[in-house]
Coordinates of C-alpha atoms (C1' of nucleotides) in Angstrom, one line a residue:
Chain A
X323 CA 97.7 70.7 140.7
X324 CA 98.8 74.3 140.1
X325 CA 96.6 76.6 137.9
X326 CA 98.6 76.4 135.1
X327 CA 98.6 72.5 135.0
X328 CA 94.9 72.6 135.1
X329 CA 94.6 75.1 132.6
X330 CA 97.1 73.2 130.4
X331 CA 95.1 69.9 130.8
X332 CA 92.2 71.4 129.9
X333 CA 93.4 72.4 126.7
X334 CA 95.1 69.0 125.9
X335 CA 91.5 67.9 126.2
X336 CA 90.1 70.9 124.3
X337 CA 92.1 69.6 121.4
X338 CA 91.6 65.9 121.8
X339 CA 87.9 66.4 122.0
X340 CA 88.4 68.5 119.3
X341 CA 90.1 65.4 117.1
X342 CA 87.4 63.1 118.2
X343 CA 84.2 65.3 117.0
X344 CA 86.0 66.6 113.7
X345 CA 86.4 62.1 113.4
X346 CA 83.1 60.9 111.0
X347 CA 82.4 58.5 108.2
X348 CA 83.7 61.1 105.7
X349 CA 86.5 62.3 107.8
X350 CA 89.4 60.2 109.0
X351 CA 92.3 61.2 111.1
X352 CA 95.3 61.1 108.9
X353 CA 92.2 63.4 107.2
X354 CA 92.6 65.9 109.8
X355 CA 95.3 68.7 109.4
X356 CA 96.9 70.6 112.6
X357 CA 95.2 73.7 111.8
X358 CA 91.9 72.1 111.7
X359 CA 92.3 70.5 115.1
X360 CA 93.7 73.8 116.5
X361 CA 90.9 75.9 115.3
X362 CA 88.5 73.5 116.7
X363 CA 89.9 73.6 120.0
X364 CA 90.2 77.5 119.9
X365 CA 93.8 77.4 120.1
X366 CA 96.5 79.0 117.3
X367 CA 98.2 76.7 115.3
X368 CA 101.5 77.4 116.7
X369 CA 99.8 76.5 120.1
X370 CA 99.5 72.5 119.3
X371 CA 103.4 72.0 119.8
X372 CA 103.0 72.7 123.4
X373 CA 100.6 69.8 123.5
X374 CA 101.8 67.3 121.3
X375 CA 104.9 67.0 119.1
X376 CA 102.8 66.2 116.2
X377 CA 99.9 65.0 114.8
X378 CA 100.9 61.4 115.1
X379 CA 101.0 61.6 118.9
X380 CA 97.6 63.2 119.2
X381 CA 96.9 60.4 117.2
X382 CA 98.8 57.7 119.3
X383 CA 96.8 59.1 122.3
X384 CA 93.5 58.6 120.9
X385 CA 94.2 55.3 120.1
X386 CA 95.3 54.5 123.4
X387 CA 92.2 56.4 125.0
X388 CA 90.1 54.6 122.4
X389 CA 91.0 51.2 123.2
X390 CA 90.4 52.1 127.0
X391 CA 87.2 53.2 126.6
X392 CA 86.6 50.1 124.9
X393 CA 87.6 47.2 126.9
X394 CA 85.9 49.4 129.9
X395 CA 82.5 48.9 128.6
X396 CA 83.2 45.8 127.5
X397 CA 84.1 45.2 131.0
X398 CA 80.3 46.2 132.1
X399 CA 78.6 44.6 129.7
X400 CA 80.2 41.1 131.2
X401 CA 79.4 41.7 134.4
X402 CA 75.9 42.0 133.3
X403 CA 75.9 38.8 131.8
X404 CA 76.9 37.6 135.1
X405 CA 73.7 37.7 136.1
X406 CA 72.4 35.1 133.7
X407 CA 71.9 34.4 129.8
X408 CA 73.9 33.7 126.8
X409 CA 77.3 35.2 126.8
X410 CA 77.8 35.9 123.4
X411 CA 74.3 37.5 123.2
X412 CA 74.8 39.7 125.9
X413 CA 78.5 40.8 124.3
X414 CA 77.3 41.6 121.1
X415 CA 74.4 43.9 122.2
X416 CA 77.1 45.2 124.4
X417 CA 79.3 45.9 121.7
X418 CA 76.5 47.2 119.5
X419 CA 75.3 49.8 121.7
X420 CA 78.8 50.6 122.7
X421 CA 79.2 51.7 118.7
X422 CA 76.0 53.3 118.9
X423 CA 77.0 55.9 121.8
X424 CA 81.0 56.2 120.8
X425 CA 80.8 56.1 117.2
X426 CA 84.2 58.0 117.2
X427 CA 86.1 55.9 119.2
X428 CA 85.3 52.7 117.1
X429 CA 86.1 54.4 113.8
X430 CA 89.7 55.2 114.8
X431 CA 90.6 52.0 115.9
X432 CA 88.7 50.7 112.5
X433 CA 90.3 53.0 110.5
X434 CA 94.3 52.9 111.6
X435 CA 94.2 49.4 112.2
X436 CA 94.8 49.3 108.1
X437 CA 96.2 52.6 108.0
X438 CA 99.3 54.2 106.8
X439 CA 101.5 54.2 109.8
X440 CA 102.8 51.5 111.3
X441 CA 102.9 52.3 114.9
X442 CA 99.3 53.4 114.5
X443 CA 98.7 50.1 113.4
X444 CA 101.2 48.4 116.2
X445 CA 98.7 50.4 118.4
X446 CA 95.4 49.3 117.2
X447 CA 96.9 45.1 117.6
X448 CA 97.7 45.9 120.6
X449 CA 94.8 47.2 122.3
X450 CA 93.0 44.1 119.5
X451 CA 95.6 41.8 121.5
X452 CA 94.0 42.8 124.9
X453 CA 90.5 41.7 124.0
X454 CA 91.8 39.0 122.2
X455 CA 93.7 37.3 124.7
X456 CA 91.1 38.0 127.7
X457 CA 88.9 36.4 125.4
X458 CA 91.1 33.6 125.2
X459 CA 92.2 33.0 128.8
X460 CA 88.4 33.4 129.5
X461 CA 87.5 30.2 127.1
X462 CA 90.7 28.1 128.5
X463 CA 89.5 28.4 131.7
X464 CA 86.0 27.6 131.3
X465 CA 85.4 26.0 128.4
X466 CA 88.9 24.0 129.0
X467 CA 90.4 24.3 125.3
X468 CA 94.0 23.8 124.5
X469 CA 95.5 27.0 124.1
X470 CA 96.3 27.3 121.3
X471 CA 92.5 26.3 120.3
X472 CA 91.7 29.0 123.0
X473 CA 93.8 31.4 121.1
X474 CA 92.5 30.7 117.6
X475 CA 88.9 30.7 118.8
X476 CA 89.3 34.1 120.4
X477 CA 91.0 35.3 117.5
X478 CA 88.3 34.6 115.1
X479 CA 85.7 35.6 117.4
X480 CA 87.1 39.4 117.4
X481 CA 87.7 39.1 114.1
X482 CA 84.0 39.1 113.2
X483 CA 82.7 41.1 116.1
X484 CA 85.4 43.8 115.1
X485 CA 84.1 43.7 111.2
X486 CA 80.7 43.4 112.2
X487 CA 81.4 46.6 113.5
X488 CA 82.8 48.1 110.6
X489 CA 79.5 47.0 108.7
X490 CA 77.2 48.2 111.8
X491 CA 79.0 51.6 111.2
X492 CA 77.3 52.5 107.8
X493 CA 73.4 51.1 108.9
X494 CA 70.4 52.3 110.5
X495 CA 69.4 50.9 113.2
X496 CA 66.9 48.6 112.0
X497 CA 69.4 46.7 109.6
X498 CA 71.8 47.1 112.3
X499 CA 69.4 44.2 114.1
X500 CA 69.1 42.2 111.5
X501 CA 73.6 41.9 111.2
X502 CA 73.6 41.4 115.1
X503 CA 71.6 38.1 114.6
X504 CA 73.9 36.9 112.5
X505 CA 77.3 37.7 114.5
X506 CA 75.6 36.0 116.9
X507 CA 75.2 32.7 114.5
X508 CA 78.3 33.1 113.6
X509 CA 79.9 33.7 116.7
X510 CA 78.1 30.4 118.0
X511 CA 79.5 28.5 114.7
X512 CA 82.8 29.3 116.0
X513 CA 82.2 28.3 119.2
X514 CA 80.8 25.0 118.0
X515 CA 83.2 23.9 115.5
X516 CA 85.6 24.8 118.6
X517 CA 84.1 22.2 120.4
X518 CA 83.9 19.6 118.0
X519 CA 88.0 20.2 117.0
X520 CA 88.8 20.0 121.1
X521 CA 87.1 16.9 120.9
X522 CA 88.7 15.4 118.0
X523 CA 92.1 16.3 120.2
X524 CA 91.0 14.6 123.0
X525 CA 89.8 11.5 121.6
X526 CA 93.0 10.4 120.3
Chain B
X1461 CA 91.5 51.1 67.0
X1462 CA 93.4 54.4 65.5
X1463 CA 96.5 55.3 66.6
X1464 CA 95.0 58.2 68.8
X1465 CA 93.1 55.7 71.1
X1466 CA 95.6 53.8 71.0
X1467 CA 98.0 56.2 72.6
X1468 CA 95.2 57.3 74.6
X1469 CA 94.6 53.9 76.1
X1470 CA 98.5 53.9 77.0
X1471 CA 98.4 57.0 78.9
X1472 CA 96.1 56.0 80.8
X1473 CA 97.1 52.7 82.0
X1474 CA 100.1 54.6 82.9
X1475 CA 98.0 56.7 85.1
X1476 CA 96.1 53.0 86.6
X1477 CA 99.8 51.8 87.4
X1478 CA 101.6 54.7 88.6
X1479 CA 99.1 54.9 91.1
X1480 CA 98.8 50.8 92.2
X1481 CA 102.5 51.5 91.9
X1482 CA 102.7 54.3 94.5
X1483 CA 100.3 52.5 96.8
X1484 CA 102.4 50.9 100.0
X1485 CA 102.5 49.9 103.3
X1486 CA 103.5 53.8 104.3
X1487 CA 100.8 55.2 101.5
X1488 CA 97.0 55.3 100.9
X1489 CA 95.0 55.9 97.6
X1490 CA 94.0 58.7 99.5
X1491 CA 97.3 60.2 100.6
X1492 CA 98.1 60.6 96.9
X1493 CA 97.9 63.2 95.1
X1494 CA 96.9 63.9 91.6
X1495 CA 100.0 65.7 90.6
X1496 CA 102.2 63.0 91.9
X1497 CA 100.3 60.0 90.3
X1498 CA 100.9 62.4 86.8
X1499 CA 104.4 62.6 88.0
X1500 CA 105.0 59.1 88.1
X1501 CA 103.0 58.8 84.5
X1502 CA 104.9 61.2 82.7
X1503 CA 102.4 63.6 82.0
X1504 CA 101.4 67.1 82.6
X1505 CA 99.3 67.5 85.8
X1506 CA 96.4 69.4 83.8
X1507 CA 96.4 66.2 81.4
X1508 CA 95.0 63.8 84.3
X1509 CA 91.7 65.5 83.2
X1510 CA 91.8 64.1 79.9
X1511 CA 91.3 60.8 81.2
X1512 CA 89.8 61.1 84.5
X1513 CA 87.1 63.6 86.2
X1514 CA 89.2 63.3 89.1
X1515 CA 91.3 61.2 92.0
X1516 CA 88.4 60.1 92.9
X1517 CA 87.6 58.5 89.3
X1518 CA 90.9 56.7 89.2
X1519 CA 90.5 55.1 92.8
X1520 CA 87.3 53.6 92.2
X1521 CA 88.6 52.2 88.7
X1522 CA 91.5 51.0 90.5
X1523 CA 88.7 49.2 93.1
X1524 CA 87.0 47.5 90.7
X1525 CA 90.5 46.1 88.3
X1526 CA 91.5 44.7 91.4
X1527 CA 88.8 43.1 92.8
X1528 CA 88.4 41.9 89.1
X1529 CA 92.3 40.5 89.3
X1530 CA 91.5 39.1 92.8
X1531 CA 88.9 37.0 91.8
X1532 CA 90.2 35.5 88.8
X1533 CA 93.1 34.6 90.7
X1534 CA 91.3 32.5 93.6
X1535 CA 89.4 31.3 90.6
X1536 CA 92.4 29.6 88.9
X1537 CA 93.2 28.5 92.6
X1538 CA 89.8 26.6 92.9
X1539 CA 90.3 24.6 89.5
X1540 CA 93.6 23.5 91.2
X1541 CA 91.1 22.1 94.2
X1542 CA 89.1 20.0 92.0
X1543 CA 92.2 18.0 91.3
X1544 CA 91.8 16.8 94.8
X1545 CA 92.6 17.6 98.4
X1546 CA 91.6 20.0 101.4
X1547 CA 89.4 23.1 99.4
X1548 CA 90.0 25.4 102.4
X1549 CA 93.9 24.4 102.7
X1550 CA 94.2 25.1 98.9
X1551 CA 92.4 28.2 99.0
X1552 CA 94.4 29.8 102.1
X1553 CA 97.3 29.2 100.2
X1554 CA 96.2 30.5 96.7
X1555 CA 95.0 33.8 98.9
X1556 CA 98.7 33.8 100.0
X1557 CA 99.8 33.3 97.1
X1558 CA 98.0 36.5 95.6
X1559 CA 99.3 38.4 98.6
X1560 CA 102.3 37.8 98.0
X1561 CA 102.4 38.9 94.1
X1562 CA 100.1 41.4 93.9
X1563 CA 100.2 43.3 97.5
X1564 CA 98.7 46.6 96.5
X1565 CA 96.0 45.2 94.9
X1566 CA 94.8 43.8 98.0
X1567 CA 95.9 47.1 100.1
X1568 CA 93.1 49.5 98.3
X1569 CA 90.2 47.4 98.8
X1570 CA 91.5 46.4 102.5
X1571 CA 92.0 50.2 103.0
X1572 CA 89.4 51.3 101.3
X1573 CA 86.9 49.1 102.6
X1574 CA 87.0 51.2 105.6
X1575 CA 87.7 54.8 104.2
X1576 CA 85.5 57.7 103.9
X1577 CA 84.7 57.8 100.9
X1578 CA 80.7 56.3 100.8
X1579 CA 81.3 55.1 97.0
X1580 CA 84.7 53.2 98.1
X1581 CA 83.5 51.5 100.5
X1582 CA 80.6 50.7 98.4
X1583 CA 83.2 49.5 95.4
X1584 CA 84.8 47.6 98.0
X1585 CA 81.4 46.0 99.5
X1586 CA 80.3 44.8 95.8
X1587 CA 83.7 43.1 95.1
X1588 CA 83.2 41.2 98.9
X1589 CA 79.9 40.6 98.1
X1590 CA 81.4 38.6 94.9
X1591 CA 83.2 36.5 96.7
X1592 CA 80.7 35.9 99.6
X1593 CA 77.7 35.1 97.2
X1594 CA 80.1 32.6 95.0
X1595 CA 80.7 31.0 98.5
X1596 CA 77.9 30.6 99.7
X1597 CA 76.3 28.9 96.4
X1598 CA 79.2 26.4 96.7
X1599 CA 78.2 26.0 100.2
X1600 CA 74.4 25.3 99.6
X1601 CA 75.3 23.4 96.4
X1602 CA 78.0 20.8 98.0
X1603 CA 76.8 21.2 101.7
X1604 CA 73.1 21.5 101.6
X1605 CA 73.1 24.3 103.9
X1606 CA 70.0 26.2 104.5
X1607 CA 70.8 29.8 102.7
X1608 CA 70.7 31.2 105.6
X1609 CA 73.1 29.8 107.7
X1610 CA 75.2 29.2 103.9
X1611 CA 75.1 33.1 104.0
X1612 CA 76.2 33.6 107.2
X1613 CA 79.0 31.0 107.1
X1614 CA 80.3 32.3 103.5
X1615 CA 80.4 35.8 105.1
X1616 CA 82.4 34.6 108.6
X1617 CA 84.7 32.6 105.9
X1618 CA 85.6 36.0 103.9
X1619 CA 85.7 38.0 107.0
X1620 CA 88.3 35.6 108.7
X1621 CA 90.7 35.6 105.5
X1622 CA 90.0 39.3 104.3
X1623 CA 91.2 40.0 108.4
X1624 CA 93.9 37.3 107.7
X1625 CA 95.4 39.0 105.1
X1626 CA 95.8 42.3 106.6
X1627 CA 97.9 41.0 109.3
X1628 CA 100.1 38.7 106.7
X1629 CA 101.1 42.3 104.7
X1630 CA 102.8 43.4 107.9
X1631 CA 104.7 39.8 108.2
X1632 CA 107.5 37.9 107.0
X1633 CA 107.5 34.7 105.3
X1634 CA 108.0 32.7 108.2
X1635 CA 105.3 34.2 110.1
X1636 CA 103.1 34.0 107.4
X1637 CA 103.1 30.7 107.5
X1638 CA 101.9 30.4 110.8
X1639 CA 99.3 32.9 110.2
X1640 CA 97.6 30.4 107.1
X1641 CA 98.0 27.6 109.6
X1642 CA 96.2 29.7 112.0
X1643 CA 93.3 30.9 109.8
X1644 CA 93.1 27.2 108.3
X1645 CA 92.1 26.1 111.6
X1646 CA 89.4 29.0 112.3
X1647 CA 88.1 28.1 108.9
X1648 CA 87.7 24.7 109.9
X1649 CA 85.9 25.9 112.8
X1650 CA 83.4 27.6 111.3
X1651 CA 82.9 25.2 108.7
X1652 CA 82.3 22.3 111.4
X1653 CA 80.2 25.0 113.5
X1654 CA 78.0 25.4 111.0
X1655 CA 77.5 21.6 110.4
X1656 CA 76.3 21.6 113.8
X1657 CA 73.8 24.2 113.5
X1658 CA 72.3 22.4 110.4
X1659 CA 72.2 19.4 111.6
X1660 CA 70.2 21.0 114.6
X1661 CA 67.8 22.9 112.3
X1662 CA 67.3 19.5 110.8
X1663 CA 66.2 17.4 113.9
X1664 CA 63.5 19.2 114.7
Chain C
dC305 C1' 109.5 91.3 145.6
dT306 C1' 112.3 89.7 141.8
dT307 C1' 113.4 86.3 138.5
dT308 C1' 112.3 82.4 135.7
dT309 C1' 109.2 79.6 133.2
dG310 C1' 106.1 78.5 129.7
dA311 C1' 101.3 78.5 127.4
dG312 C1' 99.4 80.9 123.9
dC313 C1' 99.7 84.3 120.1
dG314 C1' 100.8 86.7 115.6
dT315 C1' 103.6 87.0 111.7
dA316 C1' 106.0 85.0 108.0
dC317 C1' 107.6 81.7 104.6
dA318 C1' 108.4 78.0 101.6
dT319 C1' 105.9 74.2 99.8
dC320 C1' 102.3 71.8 97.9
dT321 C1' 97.8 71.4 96.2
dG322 C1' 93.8 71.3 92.5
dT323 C1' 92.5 73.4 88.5
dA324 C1' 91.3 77.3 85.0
dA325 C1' 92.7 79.2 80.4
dG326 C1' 94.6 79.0 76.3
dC327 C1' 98.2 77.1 72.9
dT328 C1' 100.3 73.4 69.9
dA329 C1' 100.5 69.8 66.9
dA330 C1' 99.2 65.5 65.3
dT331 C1' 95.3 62.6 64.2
dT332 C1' 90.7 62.0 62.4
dT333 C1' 86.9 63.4 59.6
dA334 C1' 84.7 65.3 55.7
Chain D
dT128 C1' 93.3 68.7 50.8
dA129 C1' 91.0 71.5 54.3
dA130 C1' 88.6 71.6 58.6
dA131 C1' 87.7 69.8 63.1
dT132 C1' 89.0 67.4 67.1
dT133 C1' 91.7 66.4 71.0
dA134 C1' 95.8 64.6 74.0
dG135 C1' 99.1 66.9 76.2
dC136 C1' 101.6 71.1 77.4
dT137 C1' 102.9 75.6 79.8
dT138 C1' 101.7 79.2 82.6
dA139 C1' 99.2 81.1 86.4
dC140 C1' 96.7 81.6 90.7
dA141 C1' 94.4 81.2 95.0
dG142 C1' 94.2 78.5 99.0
dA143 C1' 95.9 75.4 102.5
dT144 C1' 99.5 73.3 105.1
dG145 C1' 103.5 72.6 108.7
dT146 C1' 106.4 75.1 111.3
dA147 C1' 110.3 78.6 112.6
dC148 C1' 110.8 82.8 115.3
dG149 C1' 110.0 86.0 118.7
dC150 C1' 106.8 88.3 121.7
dT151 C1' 103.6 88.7 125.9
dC152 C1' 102.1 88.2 130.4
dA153 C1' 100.4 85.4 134.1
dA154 C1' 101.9 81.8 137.2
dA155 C1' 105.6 79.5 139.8
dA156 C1' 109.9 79.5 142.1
dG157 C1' 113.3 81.6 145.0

DNA sequence: CTTTTGAGCGTACATCTGTAAGCTAATTTA
DNA sequence: TAAATTAGCTTACAGATGTACGCTCAAAAG
């Protein structure tokens, strides 16, 4: 890569990084104003067009880097329950510490999912739609649901991991505890009453 | 009342609706501005200030009518359970219902639920916690859950249709329709999850 | 070496914002 | 009836925003 690319990448990142620290629980995106983001990055105003077309695409791209970031450590925290002990245990201290050490990244995805624009929210479902439907394939294959149990059970297993999140957002860690413990009795009602519903399918 | 107050009152519920009114799919409470909203009302933009401190003021009012509006309505819906028949099929469909009338009133506490401002999102917690608490009395009362496990169920139960109705706004009749038959079944899930759990708290 | 490209800059402008100050006229109070 | 109150108005201003235009100058291409 050429100089110029390099130095050219590094100021897409100047000013993505910039997006992502200016991001708090006072200060959404759609928040955020070009000129902020610019100044932040040390850039002029002007500058940020030869980055992005707009706002909304710096936008698009966080979303999209958000959601990777995401499902990555997601991805580590499975393997480590791999080696032994309750899945969904493991997944929500996962999940927890991933929101403890990426604040950012959750709140974006949080925050767009009921946002304003619609392909920011197309955006958030869809990276949503990746965890839910590995989630799902996951429980098909080794819990043995119907699918479309699979895919209802998965669904509403997000769903309250995801919102969980949300709350875990505004808490010190201490309370923080005390709403793990019960996503994880709630997760485990779901996975229960899943059960007892396959059954009632099967027994008929 | 005199005829001042009177007219008083007037202008500002003009104010209260030009704003619900504004509020859409494509726009926030907090994309609005204050001259627009007095736009929309007919009055002078210095006049807001007669009747609000600021934006600010009229969102969290706004919050707390339409919690208010939300609850009486699932209330109504509940006497039309006690005539008989499935009290989670009946409610899904009042909650539709509602959606389907009264869209923006459910779009500021969804939105707002995860804004930035700290007193929305506290509005917005207090009118949840309504509905959570009611639940989970009804839940102990008919169910004889411990309160514990009543709390955490009632909670799951809100989360999965607050989440449910976020993803009906974007959706067509039709699909709506799948969507209730959908969260029916994860309610019933839950529901029969937590059955389990008591039962196992109860055998020991 | 010469030419072309393009990242970043400075200037400029029209538009919108919140809100301060002070006036008017109708209602309310005394 | 006279005085006080106040909802709503007009005017005004300072600040912020997105972005059009044209320049520079270092890197890339030929």
């Amino acid at each position: 890569m050429g100089i110029r690319a390099q130095q050219k990448e590094k100021t897409r990142r100047a000013l993505v990084d910039a997006a992502f620290n200016q991001l708090s629980a006072e200060r959404s995106f759609s928040s955020l104003s070009l000129r902020e983001v610019a100044r932040e990055a040390n850039i002029a105003p002007t500058s940020f067009y030869r980055h992005f077309k707009d706002m909304n695409e710096l936008g698009l791209t966080m979303v999209d880097e958000g959601g990777l970031t995401l499902r990555q450590m997601m991805r580590k925290g499975r393997q480590r329950a791999e080696a032994g002990g309750s899945v969904i245990r493991i997944s929500v201290d996962t999940f927890m510490e991933v929101l403890d050490s990426n604040p950012n990244v959750f709140r974006i995805l949080l925050h767009e999912r009921s946002g304003t624009s619609a392909a920011f929210r197309a955006a958030v479902a869809r990276e949503i739609e990746h965890f839910i439907s590995e989630l799902a394939h996951y429980t098909e294959a080794t819990a043995g649901r119907t699918p479309m149990l699979a895919r209802a059970q998965a669904e509403a297993l997000v769903t309250l991991v995801f919102n969980a999140g949300a709350s875990a957002l505004d808490m010190k860690r201490a309370d923080r505890k005390i709403l793990a413990d019960q996503l994880v009795m709630q997760l485990r009602m779901v996975a229960k009453g899943a059960e007892a519903l396959q059954h009632k399918v099967e027994h008929r």
